[in-house]
Structure formats: C-alpha cells, structure tokens
mmCIF file with all atom_site columns, C-alpha atoms in Angstrom:
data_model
loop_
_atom_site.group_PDB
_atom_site.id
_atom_site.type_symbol
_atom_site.label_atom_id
_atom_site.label_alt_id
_atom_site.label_comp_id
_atom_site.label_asym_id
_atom_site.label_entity_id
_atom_site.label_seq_id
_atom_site.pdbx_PDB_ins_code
_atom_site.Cartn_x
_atom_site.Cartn_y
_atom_site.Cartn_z
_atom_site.occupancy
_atom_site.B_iso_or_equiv
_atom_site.pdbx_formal_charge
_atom_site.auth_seq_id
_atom_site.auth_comp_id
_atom_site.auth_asym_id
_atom_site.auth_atom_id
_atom_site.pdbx_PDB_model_num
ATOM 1   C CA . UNK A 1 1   ? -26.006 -3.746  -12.030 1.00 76.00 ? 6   UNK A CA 1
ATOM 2   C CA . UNK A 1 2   ? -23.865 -6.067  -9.806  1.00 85.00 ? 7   UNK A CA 1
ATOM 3   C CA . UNK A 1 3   ? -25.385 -7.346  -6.691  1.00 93.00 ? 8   UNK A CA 1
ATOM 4   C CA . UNK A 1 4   ? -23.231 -8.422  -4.028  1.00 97.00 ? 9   UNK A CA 1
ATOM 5   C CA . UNK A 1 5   ? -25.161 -11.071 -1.349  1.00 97.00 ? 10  UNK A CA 1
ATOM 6   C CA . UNK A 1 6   ? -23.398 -10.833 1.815   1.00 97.00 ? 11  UNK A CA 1
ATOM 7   C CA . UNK A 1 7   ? -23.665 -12.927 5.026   1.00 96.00 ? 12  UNK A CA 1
ATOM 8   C CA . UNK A 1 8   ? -21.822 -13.974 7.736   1.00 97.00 ? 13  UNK A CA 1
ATOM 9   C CA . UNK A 1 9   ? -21.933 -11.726 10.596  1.00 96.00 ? 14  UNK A CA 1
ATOM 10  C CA . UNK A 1 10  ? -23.017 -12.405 14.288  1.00 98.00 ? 15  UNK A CA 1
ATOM 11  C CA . UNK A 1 11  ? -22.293 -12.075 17.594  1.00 98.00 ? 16  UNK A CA 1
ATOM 12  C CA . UNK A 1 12  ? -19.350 -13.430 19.177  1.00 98.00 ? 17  UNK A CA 1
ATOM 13  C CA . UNK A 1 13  ? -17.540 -13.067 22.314  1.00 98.00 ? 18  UNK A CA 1
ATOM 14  C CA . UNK A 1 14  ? -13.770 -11.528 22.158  1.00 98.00 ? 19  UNK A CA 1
ATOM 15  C CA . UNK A 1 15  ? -11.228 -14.117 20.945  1.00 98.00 ? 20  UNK A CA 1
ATOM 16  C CA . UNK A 1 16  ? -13.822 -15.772 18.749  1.00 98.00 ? 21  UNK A CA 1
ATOM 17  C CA . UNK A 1 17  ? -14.335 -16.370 14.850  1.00 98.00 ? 22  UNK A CA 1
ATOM 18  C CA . UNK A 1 18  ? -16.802 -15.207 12.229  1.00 98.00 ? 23  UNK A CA 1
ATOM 19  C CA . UNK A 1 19  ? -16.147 -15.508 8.312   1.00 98.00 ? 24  UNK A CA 1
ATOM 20  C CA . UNK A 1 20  ? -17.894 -13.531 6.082   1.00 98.00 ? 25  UNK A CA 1
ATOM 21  C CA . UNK A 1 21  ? -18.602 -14.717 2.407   1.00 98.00 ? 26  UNK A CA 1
ATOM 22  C CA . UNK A 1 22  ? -19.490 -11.835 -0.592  1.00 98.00 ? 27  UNK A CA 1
ATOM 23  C CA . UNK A 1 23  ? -20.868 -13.150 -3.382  1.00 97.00 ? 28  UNK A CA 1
ATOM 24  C CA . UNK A 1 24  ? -21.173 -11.203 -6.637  1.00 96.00 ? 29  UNK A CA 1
ATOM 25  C CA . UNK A 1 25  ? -23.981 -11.943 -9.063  1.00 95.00 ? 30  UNK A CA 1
ATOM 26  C CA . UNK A 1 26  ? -23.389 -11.273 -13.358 1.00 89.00 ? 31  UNK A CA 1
ATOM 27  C CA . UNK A 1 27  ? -19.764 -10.865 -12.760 1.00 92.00 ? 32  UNK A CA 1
ATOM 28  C CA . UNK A 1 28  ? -16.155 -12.758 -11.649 1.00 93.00 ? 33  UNK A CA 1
ATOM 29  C CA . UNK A 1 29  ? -14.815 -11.308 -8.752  1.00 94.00 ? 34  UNK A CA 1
ATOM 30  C CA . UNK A 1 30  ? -11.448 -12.152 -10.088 1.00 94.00 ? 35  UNK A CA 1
ATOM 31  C CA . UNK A 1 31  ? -11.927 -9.542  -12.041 1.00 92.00 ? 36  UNK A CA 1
ATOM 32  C CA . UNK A 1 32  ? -12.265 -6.877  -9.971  1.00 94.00 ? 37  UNK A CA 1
ATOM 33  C CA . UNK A 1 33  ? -10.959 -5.190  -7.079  1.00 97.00 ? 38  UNK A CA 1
ATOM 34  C CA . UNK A 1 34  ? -13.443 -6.479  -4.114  1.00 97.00 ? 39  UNK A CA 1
ATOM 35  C CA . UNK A 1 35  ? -13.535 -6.901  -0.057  1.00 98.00 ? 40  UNK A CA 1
ATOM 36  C CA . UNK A 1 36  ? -14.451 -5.277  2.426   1.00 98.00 ? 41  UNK A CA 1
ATOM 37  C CA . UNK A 1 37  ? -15.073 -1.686  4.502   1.00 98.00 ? 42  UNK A CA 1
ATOM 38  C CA . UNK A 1 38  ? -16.838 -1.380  7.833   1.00 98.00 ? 43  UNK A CA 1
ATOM 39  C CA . UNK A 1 39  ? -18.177 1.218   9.525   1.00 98.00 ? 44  UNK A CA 1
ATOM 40  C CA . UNK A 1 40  ? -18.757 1.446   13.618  1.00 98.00 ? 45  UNK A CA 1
ATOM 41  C CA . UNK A 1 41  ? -21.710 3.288   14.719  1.00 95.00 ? 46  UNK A CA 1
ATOM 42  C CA . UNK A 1 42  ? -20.448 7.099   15.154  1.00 96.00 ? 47  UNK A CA 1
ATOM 43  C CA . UNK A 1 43  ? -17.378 6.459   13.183  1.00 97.00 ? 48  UNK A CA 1
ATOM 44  C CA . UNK A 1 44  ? -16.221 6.571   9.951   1.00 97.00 ? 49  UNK A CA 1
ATOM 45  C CA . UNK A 1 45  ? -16.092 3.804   7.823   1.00 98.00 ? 50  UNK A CA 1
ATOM 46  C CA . UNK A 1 46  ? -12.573 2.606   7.292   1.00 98.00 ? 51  UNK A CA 1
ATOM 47  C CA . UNK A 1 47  ? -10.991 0.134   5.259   1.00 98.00 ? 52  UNK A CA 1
ATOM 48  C CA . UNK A 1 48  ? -10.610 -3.767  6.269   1.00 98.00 ? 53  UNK A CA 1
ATOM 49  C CA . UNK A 1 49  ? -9.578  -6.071  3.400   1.00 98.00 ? 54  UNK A CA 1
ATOM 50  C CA . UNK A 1 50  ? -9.029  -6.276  -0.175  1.00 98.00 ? 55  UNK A CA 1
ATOM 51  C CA . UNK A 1 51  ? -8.411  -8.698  -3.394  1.00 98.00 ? 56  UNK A CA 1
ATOM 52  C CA . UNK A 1 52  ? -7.249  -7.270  -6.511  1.00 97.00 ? 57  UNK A CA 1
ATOM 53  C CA . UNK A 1 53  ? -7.258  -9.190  -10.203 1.00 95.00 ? 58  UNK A CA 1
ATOM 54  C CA . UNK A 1 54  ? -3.576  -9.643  -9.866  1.00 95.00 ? 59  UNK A CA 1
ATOM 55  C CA . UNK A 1 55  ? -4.859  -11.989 -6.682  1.00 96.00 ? 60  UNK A CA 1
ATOM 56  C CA . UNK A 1 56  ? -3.135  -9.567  -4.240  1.00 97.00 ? 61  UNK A CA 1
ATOM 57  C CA . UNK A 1 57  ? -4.432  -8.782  -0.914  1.00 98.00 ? 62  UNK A CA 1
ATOM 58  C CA . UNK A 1 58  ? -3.771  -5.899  1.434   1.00 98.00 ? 63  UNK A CA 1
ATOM 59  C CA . UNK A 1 59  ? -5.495  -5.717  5.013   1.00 98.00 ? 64  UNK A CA 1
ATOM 60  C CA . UNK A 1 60  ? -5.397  -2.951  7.535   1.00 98.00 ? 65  UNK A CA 1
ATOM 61  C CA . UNK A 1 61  ? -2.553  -3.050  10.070  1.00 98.00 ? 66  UNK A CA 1
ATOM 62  C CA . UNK A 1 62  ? -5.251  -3.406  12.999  1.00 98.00 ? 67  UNK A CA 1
ATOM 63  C CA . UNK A 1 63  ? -6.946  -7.071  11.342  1.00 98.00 ? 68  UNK A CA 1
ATOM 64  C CA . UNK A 1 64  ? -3.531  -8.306  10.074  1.00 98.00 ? 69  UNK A CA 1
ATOM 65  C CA . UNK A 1 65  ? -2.760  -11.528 11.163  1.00 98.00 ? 70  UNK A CA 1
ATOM 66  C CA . UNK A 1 66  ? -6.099  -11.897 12.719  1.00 98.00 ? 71  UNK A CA 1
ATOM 67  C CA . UNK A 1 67  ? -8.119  -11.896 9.388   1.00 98.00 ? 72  UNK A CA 1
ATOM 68  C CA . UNK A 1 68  ? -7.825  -13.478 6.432   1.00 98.00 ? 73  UNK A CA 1
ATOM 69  C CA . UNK A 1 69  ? -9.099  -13.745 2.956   1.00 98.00 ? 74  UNK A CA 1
ATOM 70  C CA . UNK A 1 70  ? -9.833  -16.807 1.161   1.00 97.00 ? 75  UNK A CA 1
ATOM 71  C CA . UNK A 1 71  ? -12.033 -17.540 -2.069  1.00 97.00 ? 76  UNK A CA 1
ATOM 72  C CA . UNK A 1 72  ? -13.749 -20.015 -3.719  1.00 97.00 ? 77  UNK A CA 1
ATOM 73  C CA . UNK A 1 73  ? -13.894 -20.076 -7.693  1.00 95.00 ? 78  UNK A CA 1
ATOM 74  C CA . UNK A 1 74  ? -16.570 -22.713 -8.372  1.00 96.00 ? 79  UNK A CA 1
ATOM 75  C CA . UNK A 1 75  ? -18.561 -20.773 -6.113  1.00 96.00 ? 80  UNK A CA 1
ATOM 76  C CA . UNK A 1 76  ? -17.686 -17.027 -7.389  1.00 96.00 ? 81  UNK A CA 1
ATOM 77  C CA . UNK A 1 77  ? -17.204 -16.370 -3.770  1.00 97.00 ? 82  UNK A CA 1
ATOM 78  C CA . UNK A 1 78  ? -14.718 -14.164 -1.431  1.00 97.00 ? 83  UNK A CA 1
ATOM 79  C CA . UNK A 1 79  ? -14.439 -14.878 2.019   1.00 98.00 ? 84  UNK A CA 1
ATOM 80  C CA . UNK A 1 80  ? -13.012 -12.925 4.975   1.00 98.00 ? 85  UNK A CA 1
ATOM 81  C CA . UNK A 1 81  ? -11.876 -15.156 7.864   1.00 98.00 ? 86  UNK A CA 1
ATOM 82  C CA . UNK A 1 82  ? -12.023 -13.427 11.282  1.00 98.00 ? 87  UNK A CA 1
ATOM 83  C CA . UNK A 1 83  ? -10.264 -14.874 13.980  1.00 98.00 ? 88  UNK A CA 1
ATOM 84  C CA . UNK A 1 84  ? -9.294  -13.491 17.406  1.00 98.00 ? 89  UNK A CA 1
ATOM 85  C CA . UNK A 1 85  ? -12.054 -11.110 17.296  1.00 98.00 ? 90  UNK A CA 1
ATOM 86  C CA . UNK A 1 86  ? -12.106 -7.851  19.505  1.00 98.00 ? 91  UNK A CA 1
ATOM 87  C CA . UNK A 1 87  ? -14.683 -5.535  20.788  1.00 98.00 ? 92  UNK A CA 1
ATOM 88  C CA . UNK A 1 88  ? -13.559 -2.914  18.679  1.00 97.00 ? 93  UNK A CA 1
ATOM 89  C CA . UNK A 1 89  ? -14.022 -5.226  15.719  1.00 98.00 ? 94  UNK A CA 1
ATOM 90  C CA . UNK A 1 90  ? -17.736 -4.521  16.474  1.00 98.00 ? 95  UNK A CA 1
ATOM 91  C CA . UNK A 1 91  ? -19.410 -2.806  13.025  1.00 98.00 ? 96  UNK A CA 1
ATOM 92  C CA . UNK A 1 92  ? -21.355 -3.144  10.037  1.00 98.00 ? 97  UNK A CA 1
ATOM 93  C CA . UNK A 1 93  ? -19.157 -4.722  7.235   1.00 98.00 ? 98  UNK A CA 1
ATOM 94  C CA . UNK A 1 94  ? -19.665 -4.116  3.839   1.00 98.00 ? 99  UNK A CA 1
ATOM 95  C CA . UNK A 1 95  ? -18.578 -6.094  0.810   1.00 98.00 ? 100 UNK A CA 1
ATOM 96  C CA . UNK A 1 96  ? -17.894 -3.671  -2.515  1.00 98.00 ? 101 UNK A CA 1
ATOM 97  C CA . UNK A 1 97  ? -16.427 -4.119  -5.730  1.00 97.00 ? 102 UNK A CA 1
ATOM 98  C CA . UNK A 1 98  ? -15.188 -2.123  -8.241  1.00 95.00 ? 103 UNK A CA 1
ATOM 99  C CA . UNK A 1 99  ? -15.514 -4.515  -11.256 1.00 92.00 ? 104 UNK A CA 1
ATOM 100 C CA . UNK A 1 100 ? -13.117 -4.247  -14.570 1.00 86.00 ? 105 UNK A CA 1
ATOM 101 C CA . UNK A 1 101 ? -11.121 -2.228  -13.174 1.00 87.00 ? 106 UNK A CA 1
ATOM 102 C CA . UNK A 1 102 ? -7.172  -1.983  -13.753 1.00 88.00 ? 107 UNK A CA 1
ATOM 103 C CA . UNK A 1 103 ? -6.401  -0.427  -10.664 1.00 91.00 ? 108 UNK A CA 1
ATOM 104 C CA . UNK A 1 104 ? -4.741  -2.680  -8.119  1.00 94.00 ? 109 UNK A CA 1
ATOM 105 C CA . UNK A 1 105 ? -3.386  -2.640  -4.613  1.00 95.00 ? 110 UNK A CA 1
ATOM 106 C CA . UNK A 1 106 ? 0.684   -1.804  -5.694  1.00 94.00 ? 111 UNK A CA 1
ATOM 107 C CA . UNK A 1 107 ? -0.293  0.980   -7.356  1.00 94.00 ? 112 UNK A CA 1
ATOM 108 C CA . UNK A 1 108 ? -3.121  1.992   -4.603  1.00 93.00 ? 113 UNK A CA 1
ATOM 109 C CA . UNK A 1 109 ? -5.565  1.470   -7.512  1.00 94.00 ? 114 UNK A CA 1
ATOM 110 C CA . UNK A 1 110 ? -7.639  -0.690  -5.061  1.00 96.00 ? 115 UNK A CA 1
ATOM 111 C CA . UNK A 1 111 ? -9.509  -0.024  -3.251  1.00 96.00 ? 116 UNK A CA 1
ATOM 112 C CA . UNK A 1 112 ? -10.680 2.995   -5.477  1.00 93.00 ? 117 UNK A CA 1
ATOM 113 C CA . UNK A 1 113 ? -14.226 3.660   -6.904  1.00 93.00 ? 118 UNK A CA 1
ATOM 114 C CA . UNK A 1 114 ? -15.834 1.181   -5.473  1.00 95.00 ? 119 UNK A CA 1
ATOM 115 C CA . UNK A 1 115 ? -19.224 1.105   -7.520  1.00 94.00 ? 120 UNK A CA 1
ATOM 116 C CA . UNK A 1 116 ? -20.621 -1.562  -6.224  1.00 95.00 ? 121 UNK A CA 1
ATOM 117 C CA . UNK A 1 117 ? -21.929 -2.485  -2.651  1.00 97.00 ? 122 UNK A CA 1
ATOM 118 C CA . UNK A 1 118 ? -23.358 -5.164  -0.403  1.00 97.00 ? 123 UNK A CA 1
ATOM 119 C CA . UNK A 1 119 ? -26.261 -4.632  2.022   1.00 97.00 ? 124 UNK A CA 1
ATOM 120 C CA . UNK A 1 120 ? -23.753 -5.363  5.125   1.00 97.00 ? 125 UNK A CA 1
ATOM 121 C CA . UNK A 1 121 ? -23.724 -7.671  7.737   1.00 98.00 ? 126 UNK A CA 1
ATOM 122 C CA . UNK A 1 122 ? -23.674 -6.823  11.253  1.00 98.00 ? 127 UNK A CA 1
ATOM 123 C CA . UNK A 1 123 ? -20.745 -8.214  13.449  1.00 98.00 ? 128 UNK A CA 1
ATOM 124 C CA . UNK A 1 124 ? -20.949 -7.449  17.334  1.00 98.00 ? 129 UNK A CA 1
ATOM 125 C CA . UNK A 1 125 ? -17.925 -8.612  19.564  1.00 98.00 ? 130 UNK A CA 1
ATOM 126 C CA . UNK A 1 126 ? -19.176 -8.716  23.393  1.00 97.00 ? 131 UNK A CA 1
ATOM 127 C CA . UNK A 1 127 ? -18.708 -10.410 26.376  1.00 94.00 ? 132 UNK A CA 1
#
C-alpha cells in the first residue's frame, strides 16, 4: 500500500503563505494522478489541486492564482504553494493519489478514485 507523508500546515494570519509538500512512499507520483482535497469542519470536503501523469494541473476557481503546485523529482515530492491565504482557506488538507492510473484532468479522469490518502495537515487562517 502507498503511504503518502504529508506536512506543511500551520497557522497563519490572512494574506500569508504556507506550502504543503506530499510525499509518496513505493511509488512515482509522476505516475499518478495526485494533490490535494480539504475539508472545513461542518463542510464537505471539496477539491483544491491536482497533477496528472501528462504533468497537467487543474486548481479550483477559488485558490487560482493564489496557489500553486510545484514538484521536486529527486525528492519524489509534490508541493502546493499557498499564498494570499484567507480565512476561509481554514481546513484539513489532504494529499491522495490515485496511482497508475490513465485517467487525467482533460478528460476529468483526475481526480477520480483516489485510492490512496494522506493523514492531513491542519491549516488555520486567523487574525
């Protein structure tokens, strides 16, 4: 089984950074369809960013041009730059994979199925 080690999150005050860093264990992420969900206390959890093995990324229209993934091959690491950080950013975030899969982010192939999931790191955005 794939473990994904997470960490990253804090607390920050609005208009700050954070930059979260998923890092998969037996397996390339560039392989897979990987990044992240998070899910607010009493909400649902909702999509945030994405990477899929054709190295495309998709992010939800409410962190686009705020946040930012970048990756690091030697490491087998994906990070998610946050920048310009809101309260309403405030949420568990959870890294998941879906590894060897063909499904990517034209198609809506990713994310899908994610099998794989990180323990999540708490970000809090407060003044």
């Amino acid at each position: 089984q794939v473990q994904l080690a997470e960490s990253g999150g804090g607390s920050v005050q609005p208009g700050g950074s954070l930059r979260l860093s998923c890092t998969p264990s037996g397996f390339d992420y560039r392989g897979a369809c990987i990044g992240w969900f998070r899910q607010a206390p009493g909400k649902e959890r909702e999509e945030v960013a994405f990477r899929d093995s054709m190295e495309n990324t998709k992010y939800a229209e409410s962190v686009k041009g705020r946040f930012t993934i970048s990756e690091d091959n030697a490491k087998n690491t994906l990070y998610l730059q946050m920048n310009g950080l809101k309260p309403e950013d405030s949420a568990m975030y959870y890294c998941a994979a879906n590894f060897g899969t063909k499904g990517i982010i034209a198609t809506g192939g990713c994310p899908s199925q994610m099998r794989d999931w990180g323990e999540g790191t708490l970000v809090t955005v407060t003044a």
